[in-house]
mmCIF file of C-alpha atoms in Angstrom:
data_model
loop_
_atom_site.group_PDB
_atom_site.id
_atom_site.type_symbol
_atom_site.label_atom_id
_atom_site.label_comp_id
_atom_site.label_asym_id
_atom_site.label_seq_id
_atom_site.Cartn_x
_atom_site.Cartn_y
_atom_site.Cartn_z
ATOM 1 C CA UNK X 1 12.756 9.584 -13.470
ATOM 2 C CA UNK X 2 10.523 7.082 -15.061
ATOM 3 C CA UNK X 3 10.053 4.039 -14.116
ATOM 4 C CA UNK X 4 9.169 0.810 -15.932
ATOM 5 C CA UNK X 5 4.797 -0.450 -15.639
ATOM 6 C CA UNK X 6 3.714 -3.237 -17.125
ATOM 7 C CA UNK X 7 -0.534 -1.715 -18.056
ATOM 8 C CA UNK X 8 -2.009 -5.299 -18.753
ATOM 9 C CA UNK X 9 -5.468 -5.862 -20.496
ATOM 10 C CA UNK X 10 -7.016 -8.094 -22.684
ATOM 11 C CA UNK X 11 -3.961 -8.883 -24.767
ATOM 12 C CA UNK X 12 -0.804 -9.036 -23.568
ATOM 13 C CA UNK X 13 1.945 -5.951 -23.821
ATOM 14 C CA UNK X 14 3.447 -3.622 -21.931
ATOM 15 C CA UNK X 15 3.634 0.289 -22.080
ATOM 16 C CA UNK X 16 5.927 2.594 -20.430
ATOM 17 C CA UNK X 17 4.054 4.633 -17.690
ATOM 18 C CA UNK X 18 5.413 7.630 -15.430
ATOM 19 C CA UNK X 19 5.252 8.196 -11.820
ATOM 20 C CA UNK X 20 2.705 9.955 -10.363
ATOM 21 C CA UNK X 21 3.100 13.989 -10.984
ATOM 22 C CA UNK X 22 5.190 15.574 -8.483
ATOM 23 C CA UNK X 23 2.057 17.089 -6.411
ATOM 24 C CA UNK X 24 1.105 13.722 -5.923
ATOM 25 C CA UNK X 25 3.966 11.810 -5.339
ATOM 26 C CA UNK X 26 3.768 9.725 -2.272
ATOM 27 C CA UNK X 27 0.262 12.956 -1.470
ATOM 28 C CA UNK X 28 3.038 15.419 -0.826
ATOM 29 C CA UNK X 29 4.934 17.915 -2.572
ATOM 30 C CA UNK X 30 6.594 20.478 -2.623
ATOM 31 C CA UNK X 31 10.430 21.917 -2.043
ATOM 32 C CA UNK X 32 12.904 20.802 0.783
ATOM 33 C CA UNK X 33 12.422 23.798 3.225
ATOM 34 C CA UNK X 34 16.226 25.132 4.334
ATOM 35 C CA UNK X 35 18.099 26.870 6.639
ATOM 36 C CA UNK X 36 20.483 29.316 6.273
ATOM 37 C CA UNK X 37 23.535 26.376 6.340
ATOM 38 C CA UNK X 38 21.915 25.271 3.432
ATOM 39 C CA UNK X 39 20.189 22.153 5.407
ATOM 40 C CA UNK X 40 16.769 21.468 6.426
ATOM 41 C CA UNK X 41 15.556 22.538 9.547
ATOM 42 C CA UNK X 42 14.820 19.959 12.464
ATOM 43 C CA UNK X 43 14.160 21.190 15.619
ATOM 44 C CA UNK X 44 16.556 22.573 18.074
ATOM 45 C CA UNK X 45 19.692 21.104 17.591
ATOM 46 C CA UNK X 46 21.688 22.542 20.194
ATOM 47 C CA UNK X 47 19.660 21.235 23.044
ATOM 48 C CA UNK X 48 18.558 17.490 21.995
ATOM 49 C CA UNK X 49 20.566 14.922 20.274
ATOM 50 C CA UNK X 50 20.445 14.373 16.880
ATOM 51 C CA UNK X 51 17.305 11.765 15.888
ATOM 52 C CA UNK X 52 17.804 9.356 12.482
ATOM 53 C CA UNK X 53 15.379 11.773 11.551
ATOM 54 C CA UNK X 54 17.770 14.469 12.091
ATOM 55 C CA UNK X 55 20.233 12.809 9.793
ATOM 56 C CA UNK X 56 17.587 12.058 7.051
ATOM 57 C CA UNK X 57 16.306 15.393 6.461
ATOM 58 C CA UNK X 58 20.215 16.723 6.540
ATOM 59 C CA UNK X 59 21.006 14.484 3.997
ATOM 60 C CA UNK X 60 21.330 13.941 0.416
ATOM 61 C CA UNK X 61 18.914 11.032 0.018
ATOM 62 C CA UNK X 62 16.201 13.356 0.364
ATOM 63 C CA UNK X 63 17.182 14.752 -3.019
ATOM 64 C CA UNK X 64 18.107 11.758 -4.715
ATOM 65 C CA UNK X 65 14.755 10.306 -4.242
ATOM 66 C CA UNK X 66 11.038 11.705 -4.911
ATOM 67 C CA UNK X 67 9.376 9.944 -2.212
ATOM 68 C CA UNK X 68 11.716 11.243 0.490
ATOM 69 C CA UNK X 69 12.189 14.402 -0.976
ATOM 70 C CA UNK X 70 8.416 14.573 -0.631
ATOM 71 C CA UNK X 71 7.902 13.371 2.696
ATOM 72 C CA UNK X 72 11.214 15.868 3.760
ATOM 73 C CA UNK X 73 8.703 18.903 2.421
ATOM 74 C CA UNK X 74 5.344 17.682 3.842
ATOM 75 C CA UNK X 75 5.519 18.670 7.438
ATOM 76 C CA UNK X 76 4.969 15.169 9.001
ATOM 77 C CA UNK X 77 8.572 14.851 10.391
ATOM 78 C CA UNK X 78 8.436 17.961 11.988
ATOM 79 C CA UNK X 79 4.820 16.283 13.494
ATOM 80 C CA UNK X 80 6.551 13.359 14.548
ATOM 81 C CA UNK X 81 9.879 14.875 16.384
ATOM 82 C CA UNK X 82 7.262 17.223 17.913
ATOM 83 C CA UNK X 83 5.843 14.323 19.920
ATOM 84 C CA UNK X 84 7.776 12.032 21.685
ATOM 85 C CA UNK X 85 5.056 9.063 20.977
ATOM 86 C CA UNK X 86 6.696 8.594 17.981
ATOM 87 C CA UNK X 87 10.635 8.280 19.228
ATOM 88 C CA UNK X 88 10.583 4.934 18.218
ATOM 89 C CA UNK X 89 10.222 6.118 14.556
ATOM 90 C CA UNK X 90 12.103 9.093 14.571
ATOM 91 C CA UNK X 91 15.442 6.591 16.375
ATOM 92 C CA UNK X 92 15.231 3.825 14.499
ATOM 93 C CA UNK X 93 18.240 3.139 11.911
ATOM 94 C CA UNK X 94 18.507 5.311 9.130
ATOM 95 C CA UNK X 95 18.269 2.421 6.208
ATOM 96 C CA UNK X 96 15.140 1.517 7.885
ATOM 97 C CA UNK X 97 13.641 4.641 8.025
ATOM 98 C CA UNK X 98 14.344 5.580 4.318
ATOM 99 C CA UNK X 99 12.837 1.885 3.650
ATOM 100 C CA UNK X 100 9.402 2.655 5.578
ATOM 101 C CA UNK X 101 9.637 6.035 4.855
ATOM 102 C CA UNK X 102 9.605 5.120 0.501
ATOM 103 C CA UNK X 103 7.524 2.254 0.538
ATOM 104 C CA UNK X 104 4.835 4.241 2.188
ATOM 105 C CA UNK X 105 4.550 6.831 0.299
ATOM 106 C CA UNK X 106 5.146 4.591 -3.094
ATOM 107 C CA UNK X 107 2.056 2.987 -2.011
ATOM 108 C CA UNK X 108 0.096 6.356 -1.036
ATOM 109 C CA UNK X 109 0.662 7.729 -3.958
ATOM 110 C CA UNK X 110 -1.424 5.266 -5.994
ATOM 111 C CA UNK X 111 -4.243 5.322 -3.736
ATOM 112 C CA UNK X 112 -5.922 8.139 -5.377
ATOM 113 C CA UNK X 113 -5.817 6.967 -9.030
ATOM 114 C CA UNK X 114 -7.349 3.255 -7.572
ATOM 115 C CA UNK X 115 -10.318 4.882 -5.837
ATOM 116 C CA UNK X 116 -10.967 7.851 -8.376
ATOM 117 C CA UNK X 117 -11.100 4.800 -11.485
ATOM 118 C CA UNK X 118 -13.455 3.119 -9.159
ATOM 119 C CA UNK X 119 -15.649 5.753 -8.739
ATOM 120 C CA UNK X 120 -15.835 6.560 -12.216
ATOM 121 C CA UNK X 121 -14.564 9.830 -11.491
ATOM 122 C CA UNK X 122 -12.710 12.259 -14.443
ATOM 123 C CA UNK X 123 -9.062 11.265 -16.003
ATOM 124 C CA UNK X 124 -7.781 14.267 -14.385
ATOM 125 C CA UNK X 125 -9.342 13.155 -10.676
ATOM 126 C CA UNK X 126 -7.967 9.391 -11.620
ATOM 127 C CA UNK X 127 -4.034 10.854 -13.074
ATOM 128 C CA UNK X 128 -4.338 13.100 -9.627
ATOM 129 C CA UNK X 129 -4.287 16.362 -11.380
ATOM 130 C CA UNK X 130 -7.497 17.486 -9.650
ATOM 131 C CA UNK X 131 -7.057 20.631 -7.370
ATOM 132 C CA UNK X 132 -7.336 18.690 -4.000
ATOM 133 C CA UNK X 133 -6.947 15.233 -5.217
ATOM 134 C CA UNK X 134 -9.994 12.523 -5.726
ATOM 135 C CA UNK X 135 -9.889 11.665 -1.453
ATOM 136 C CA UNK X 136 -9.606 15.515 -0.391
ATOM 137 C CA UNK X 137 -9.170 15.510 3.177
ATOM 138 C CA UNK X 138 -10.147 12.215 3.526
ATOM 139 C CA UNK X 139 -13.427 13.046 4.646
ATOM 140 C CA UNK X 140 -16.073 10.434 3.804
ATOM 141 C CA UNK X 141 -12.749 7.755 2.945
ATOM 142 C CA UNK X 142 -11.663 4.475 4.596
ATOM 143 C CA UNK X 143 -8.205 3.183 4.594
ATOM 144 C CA UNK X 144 -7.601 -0.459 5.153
ATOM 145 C CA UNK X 145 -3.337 -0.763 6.104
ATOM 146 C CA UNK X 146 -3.275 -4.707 6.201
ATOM 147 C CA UNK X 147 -0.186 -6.334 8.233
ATOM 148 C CA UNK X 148 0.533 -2.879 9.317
ATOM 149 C CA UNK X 149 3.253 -3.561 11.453
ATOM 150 C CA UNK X 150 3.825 -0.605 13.336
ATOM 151 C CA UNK X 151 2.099 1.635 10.661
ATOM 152 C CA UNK X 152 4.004 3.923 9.373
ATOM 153 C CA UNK X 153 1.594 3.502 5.894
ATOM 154 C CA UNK X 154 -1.100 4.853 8.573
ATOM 155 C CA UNK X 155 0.868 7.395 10.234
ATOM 156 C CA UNK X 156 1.373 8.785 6.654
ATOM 157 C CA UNK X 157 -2.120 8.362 5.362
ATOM 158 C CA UNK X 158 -3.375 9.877 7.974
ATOM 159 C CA UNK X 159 -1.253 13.186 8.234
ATOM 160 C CA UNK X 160 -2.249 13.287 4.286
ATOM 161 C CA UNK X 161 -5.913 12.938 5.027
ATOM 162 C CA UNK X 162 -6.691 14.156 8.239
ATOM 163 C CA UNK X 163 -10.221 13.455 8.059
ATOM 164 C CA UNK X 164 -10.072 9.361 6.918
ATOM 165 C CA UNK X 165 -10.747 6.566 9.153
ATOM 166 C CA UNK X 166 -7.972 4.266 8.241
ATOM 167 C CA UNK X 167 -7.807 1.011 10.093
ATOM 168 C CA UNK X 168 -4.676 -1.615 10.949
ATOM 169 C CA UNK X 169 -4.431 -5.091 10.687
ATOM 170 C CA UNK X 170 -1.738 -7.121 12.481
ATOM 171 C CA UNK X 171 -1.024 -10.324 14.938
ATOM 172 C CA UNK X 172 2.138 -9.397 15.715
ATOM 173 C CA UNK X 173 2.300 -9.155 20.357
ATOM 174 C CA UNK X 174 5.422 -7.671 20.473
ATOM 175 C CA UNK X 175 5.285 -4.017 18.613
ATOM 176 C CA UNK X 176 5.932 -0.885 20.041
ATOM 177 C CA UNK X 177 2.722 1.101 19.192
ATOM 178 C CA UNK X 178 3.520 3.977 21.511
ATOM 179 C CA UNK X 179 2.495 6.159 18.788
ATOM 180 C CA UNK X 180 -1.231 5.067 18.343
ATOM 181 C CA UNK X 181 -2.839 7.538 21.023
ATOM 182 C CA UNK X 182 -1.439 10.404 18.735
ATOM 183 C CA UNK X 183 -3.361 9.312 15.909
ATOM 184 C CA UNK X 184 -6.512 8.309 17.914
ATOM 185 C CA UNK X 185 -9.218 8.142 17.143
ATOM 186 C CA UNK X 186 -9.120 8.741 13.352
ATOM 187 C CA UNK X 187 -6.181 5.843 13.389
ATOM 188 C CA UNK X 188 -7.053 2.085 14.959
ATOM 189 C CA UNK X 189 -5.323 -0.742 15.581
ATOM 190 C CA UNK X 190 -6.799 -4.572 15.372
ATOM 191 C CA UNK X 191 -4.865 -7.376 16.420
ATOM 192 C CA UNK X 192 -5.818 -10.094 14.138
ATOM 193 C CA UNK X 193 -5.400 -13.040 11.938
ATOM 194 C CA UNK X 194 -6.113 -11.844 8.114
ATOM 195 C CA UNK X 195 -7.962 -15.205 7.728
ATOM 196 C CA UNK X 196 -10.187 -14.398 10.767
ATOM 197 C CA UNK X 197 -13.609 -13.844 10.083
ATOM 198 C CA UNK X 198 -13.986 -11.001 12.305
ATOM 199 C CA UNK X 199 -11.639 -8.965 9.398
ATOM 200 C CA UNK X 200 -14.133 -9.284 6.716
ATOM 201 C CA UNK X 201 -16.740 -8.017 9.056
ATOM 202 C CA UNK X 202 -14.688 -4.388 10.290
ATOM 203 C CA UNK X 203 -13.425 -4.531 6.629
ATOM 204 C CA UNK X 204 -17.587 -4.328 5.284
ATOM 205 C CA UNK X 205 -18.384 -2.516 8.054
ATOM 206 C CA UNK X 206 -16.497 0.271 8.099
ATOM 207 C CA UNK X 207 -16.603 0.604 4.124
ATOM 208 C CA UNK X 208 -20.265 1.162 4.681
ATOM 209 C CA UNK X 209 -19.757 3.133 7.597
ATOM 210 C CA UNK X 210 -16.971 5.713 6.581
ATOM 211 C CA UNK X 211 -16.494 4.890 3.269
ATOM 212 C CA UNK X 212 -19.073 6.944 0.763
ATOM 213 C CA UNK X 213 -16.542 8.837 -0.531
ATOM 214 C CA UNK X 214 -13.790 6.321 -1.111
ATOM 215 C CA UNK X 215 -12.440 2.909 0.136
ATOM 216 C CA UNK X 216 -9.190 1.257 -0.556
ATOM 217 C CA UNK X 217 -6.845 -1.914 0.795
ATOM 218 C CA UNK X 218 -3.323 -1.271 1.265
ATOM 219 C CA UNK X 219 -0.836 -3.787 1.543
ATOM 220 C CA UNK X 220 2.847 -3.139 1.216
ATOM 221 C CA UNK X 221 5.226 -6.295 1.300
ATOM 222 C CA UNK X 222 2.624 -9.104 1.728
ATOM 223 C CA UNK X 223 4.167 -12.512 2.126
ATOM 224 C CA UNK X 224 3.201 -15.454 0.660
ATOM 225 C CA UNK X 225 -0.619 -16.194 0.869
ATOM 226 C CA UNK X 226 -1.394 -13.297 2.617
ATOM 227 C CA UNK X 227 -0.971 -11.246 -1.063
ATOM 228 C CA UNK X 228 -4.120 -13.610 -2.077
ATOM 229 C CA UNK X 229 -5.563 -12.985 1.203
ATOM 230 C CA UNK X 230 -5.766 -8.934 0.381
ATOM 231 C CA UNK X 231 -7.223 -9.793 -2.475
ATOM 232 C CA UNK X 232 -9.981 -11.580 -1.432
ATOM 233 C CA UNK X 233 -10.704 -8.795 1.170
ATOM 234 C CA UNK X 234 -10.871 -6.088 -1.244
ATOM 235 C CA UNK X 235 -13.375 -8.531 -3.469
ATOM 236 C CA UNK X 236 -15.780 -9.872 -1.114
ATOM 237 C CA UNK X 237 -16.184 -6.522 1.137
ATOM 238 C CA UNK X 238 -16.944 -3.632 -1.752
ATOM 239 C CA UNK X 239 -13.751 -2.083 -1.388
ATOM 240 C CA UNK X 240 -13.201 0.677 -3.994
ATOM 241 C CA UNK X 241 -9.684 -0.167 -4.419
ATOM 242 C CA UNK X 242 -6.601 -2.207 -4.161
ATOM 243 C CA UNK X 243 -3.106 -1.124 -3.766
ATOM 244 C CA UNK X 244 -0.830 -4.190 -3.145
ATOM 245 C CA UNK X 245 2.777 -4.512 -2.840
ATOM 246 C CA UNK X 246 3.799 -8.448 -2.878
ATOM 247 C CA UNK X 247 6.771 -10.177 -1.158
ATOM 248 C CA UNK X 248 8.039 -13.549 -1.051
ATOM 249 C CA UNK X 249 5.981 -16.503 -3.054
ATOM 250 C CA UNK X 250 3.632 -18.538 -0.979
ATOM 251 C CA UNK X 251 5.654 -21.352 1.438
ATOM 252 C CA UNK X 252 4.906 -24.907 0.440
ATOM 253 C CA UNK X 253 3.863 -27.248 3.288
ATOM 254 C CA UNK X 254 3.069 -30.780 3.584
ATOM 255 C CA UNK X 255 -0.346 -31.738 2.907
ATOM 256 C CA UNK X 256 -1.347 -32.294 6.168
ATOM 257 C CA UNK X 257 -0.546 -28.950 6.982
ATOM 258 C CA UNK X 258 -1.782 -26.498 4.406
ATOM 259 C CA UNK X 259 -3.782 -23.919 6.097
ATOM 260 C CA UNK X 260 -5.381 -22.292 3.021
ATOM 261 C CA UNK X 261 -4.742 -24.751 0.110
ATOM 262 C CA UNK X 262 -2.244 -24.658 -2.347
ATOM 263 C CA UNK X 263 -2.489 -21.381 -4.180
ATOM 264 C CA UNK X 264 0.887 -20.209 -5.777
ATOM 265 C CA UNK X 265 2.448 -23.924 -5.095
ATOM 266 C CA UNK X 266 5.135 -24.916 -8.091
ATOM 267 C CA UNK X 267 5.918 -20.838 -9.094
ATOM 268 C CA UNK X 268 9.260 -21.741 -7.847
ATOM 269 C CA UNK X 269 9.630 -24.680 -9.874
ATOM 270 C CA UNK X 270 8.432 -22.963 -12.815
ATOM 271 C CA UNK X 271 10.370 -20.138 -12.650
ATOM 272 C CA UNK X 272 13.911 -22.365 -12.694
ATOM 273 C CA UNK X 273 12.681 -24.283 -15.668
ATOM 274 C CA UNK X 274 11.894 -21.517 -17.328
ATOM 275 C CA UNK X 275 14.715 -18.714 -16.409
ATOM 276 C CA UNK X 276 11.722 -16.446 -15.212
ATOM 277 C CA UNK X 277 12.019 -14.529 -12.193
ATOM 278 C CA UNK X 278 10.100 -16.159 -9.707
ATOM 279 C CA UNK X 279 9.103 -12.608 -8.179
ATOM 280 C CA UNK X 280 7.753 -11.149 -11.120
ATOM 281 C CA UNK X 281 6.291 -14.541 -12.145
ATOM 282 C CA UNK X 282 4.869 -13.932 -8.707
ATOM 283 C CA UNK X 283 3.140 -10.977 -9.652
ATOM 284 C CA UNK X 284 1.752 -11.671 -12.667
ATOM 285 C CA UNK X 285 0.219 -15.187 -11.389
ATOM 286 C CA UNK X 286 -1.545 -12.566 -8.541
ATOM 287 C CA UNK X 287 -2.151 -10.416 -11.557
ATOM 288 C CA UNK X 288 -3.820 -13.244 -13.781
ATOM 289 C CA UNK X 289 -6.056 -14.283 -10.344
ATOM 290 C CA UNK X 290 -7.562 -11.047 -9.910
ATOM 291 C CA UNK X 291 -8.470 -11.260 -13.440
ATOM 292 C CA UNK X 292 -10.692 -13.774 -13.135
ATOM 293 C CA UNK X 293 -12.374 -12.555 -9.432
ATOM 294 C CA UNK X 294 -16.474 -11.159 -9.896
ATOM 295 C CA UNK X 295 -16.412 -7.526 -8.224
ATOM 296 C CA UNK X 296 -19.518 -7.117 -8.252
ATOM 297 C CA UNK X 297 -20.310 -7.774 -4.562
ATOM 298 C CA UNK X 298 -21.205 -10.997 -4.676
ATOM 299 C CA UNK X 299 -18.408 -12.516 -3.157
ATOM 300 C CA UNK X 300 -17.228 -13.591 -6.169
ATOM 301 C CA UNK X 301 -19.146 -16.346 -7.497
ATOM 302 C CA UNK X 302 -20.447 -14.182 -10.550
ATOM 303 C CA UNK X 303 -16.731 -13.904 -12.654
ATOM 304 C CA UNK X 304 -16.510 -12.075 -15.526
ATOM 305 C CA UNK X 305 -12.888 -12.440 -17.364
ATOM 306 C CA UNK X 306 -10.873 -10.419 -18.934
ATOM 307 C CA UNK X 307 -12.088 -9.434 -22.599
ATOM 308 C CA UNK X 308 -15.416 -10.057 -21.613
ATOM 309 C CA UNK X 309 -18.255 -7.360 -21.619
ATOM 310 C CA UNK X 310 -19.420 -6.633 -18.245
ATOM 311 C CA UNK X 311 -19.826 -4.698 -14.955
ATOM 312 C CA UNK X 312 -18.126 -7.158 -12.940
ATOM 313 C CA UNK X 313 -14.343 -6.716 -14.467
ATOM 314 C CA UNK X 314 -11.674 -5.222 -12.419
ATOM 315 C CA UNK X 315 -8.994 -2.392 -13.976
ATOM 316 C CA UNK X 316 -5.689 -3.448 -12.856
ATOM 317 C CA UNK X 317 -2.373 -2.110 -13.220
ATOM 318 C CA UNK X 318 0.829 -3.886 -12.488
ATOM 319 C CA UNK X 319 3.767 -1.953 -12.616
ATOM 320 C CA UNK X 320 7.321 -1.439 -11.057
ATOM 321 C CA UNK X 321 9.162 1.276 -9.003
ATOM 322 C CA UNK X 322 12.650 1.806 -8.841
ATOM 323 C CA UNK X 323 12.282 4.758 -6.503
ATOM 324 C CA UNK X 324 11.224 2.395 -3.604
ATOM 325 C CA UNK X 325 14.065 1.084 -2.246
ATOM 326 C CA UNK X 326 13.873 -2.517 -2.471
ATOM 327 C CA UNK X 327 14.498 -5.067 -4.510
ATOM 328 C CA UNK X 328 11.224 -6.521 -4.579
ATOM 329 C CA UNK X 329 8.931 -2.807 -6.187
ATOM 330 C CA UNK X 330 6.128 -4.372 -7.899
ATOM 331 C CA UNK X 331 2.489 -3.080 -7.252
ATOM 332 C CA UNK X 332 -0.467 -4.325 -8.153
ATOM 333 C CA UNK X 333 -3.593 -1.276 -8.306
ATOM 334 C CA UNK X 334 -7.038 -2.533 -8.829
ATOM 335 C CA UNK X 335 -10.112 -0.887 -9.208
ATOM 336 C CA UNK X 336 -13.738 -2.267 -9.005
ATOM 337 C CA UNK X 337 -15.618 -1.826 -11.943
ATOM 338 C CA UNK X 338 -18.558 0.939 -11.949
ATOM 339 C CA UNK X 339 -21.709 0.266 -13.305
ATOM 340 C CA UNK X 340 -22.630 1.395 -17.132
ATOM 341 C CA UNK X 341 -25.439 3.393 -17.351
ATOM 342 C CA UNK X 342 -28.314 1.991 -19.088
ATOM 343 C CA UNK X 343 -28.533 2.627 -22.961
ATOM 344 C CA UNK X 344 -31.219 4.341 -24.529
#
């Protein structure tokens, strides 16, 4: 099924795009392996209780939607019912797990197409047509899962590419992150504030470090400021790309206590005057601010705008997808813009 993108650029419009090709959907693909009672196979059923897993793969959401479908065919949940570090995954409720389940792989699956336009790498590499993908393995590629949560976005990047170093960010005390030693040491986990310095310096770090082949900043469901915050992450630390997933608009405080100004303030106003949406007015504010970032490294003081003739532009994509179970679907894909060769 298609579903609706908005491809913005110089002027405005919007086109119709499709969803990622099957192979690529979500980085899996593939048919819904079954048993001989027609349902999927998970695990010995006659000597362990059934697991929401259990009930997801025997069901007929995994049919009904591509990114479950895909992740149902990809091996992973036989992976995670294998080990019981992951039982608080593979027990949670079923609406939740469908929820994690599709948003991750909604947000994997645009990953490639970010870093490959980046890179300046083919159409085909960029549409991810390409044989093994743009990332491969993941070898030589840095993943960046901000306010991770309990990661399921990294436990499924990283059973796509086995070789990436993919890195969490989150300040939340109280998580069960049983889980993490399985993933060790390709996976880690940082307890901290997105606005803390010390981010921007793993962030840099590690995109020099394990990042020659690719790089790319993940956020799925960002609330309020911290959907800015990404963005300046991904700009000020050479990140290839961005693959961002807003929430709720920014919370309006009091003067007197507004921690990072007053970017996004009045969206909500504007939206009742003028019948807009405030969540897609959301978006395209966040779309209109990336616009006008430098990407060139420089932490953005050298801005080049859109329509303007330069190496410092962004490409960026905002689009929407039905398939992801949640009211609020929009993404928001940037690349940073390669050099030109020299003419002549």
């Amino acid at each position: 099924r298609d579903f609706r993108s908005t491809q913005m650029g110089g002027a405005e419009g919007a086109s119709v795009g499709n969803r990622p090709p099957p192979a690529d959907t979500g980085g899996f693909g593939g048919d819904i392996p079954s048993t001989s009672d027609g349902h999927p196979p998970s695990g010995e059923r006659g000597s362990k209780s059934m697991t929401s897993m259990d009930f997801l793969l025997r069901g007929e959401s995994v049919r009904s939607n591509p990114y479950l479908r895909a992740f149902a065919a990809s091996g992973l949940p036989e992976v995670m019912m294998a080990d019981d570090n992951f039982s608080s995954w593979t027990n949670i409720k079923g609406r939740v797990l469908r929820k994690e389940i599709a948003e991750a792989s909604a947000a994997a699956s645009r990953i490639p197409r970010a870093v490959a336009k980046a890179r300046g790498l083919p159409a085909a590499a960029a549409d991810g047509t390409c044989a093994d993908g743009p990332l491969g393995d993941g070898d030589g590629v840095v993943l960046f899962d901000l306010c991770s949560g309990k990661g399921f976005t990294s436990i499924f990047l990283s059973h796509r590419y086995p070789k990436a170093r993919i890195l969490m960010f989150d300040f939340d005390r109280k998580m069960n992150l049983k889980h993490l030693p399985s993933l060790a040491p390709r996976v880690s986990f940082h307890r901290l504030n997105l606005y803390d310095d010390e981010v921007e310096r793993l962030v840099s770090d590690a995109v020099i470090s394990h990042g020659d082949r690719g790089s790319c900043v993940v956020g799925v469901h960002l609330c309020g400021d911290l959907s800015r915050r990404a963005i300046e992450l991904w700009d000020r630390c050479g990140v290839d790309g961005l693959v961002l997933s807003p929430c709720c608009l920014v919370r309006e405080l009091a003067e007197v206590k507004r921690p990072h100004g007053t970017f996004g303030y009045g969206l909500a106003r504007l939206a009742k005057r003028t019948g807009w949406d405030s969540y897609r007015l959301w978006c395209l504010f966040l779309w209109n601010h990336i616009g006008v970032m430098g990407s060139d490294g420089d932490d953005g003081d050298d801005l080049v705008r859109d329509g303007d003739d330069g190496d410092g532009r962004p490409r960026r994509d905002l689009n929407w997808d039905d398939d992801m179970i949640s009211g609020r679907n929009a993404f928001l894909c940037v690349s940073r813009a390669t050099a030109c060769a020299p003419c002549g």
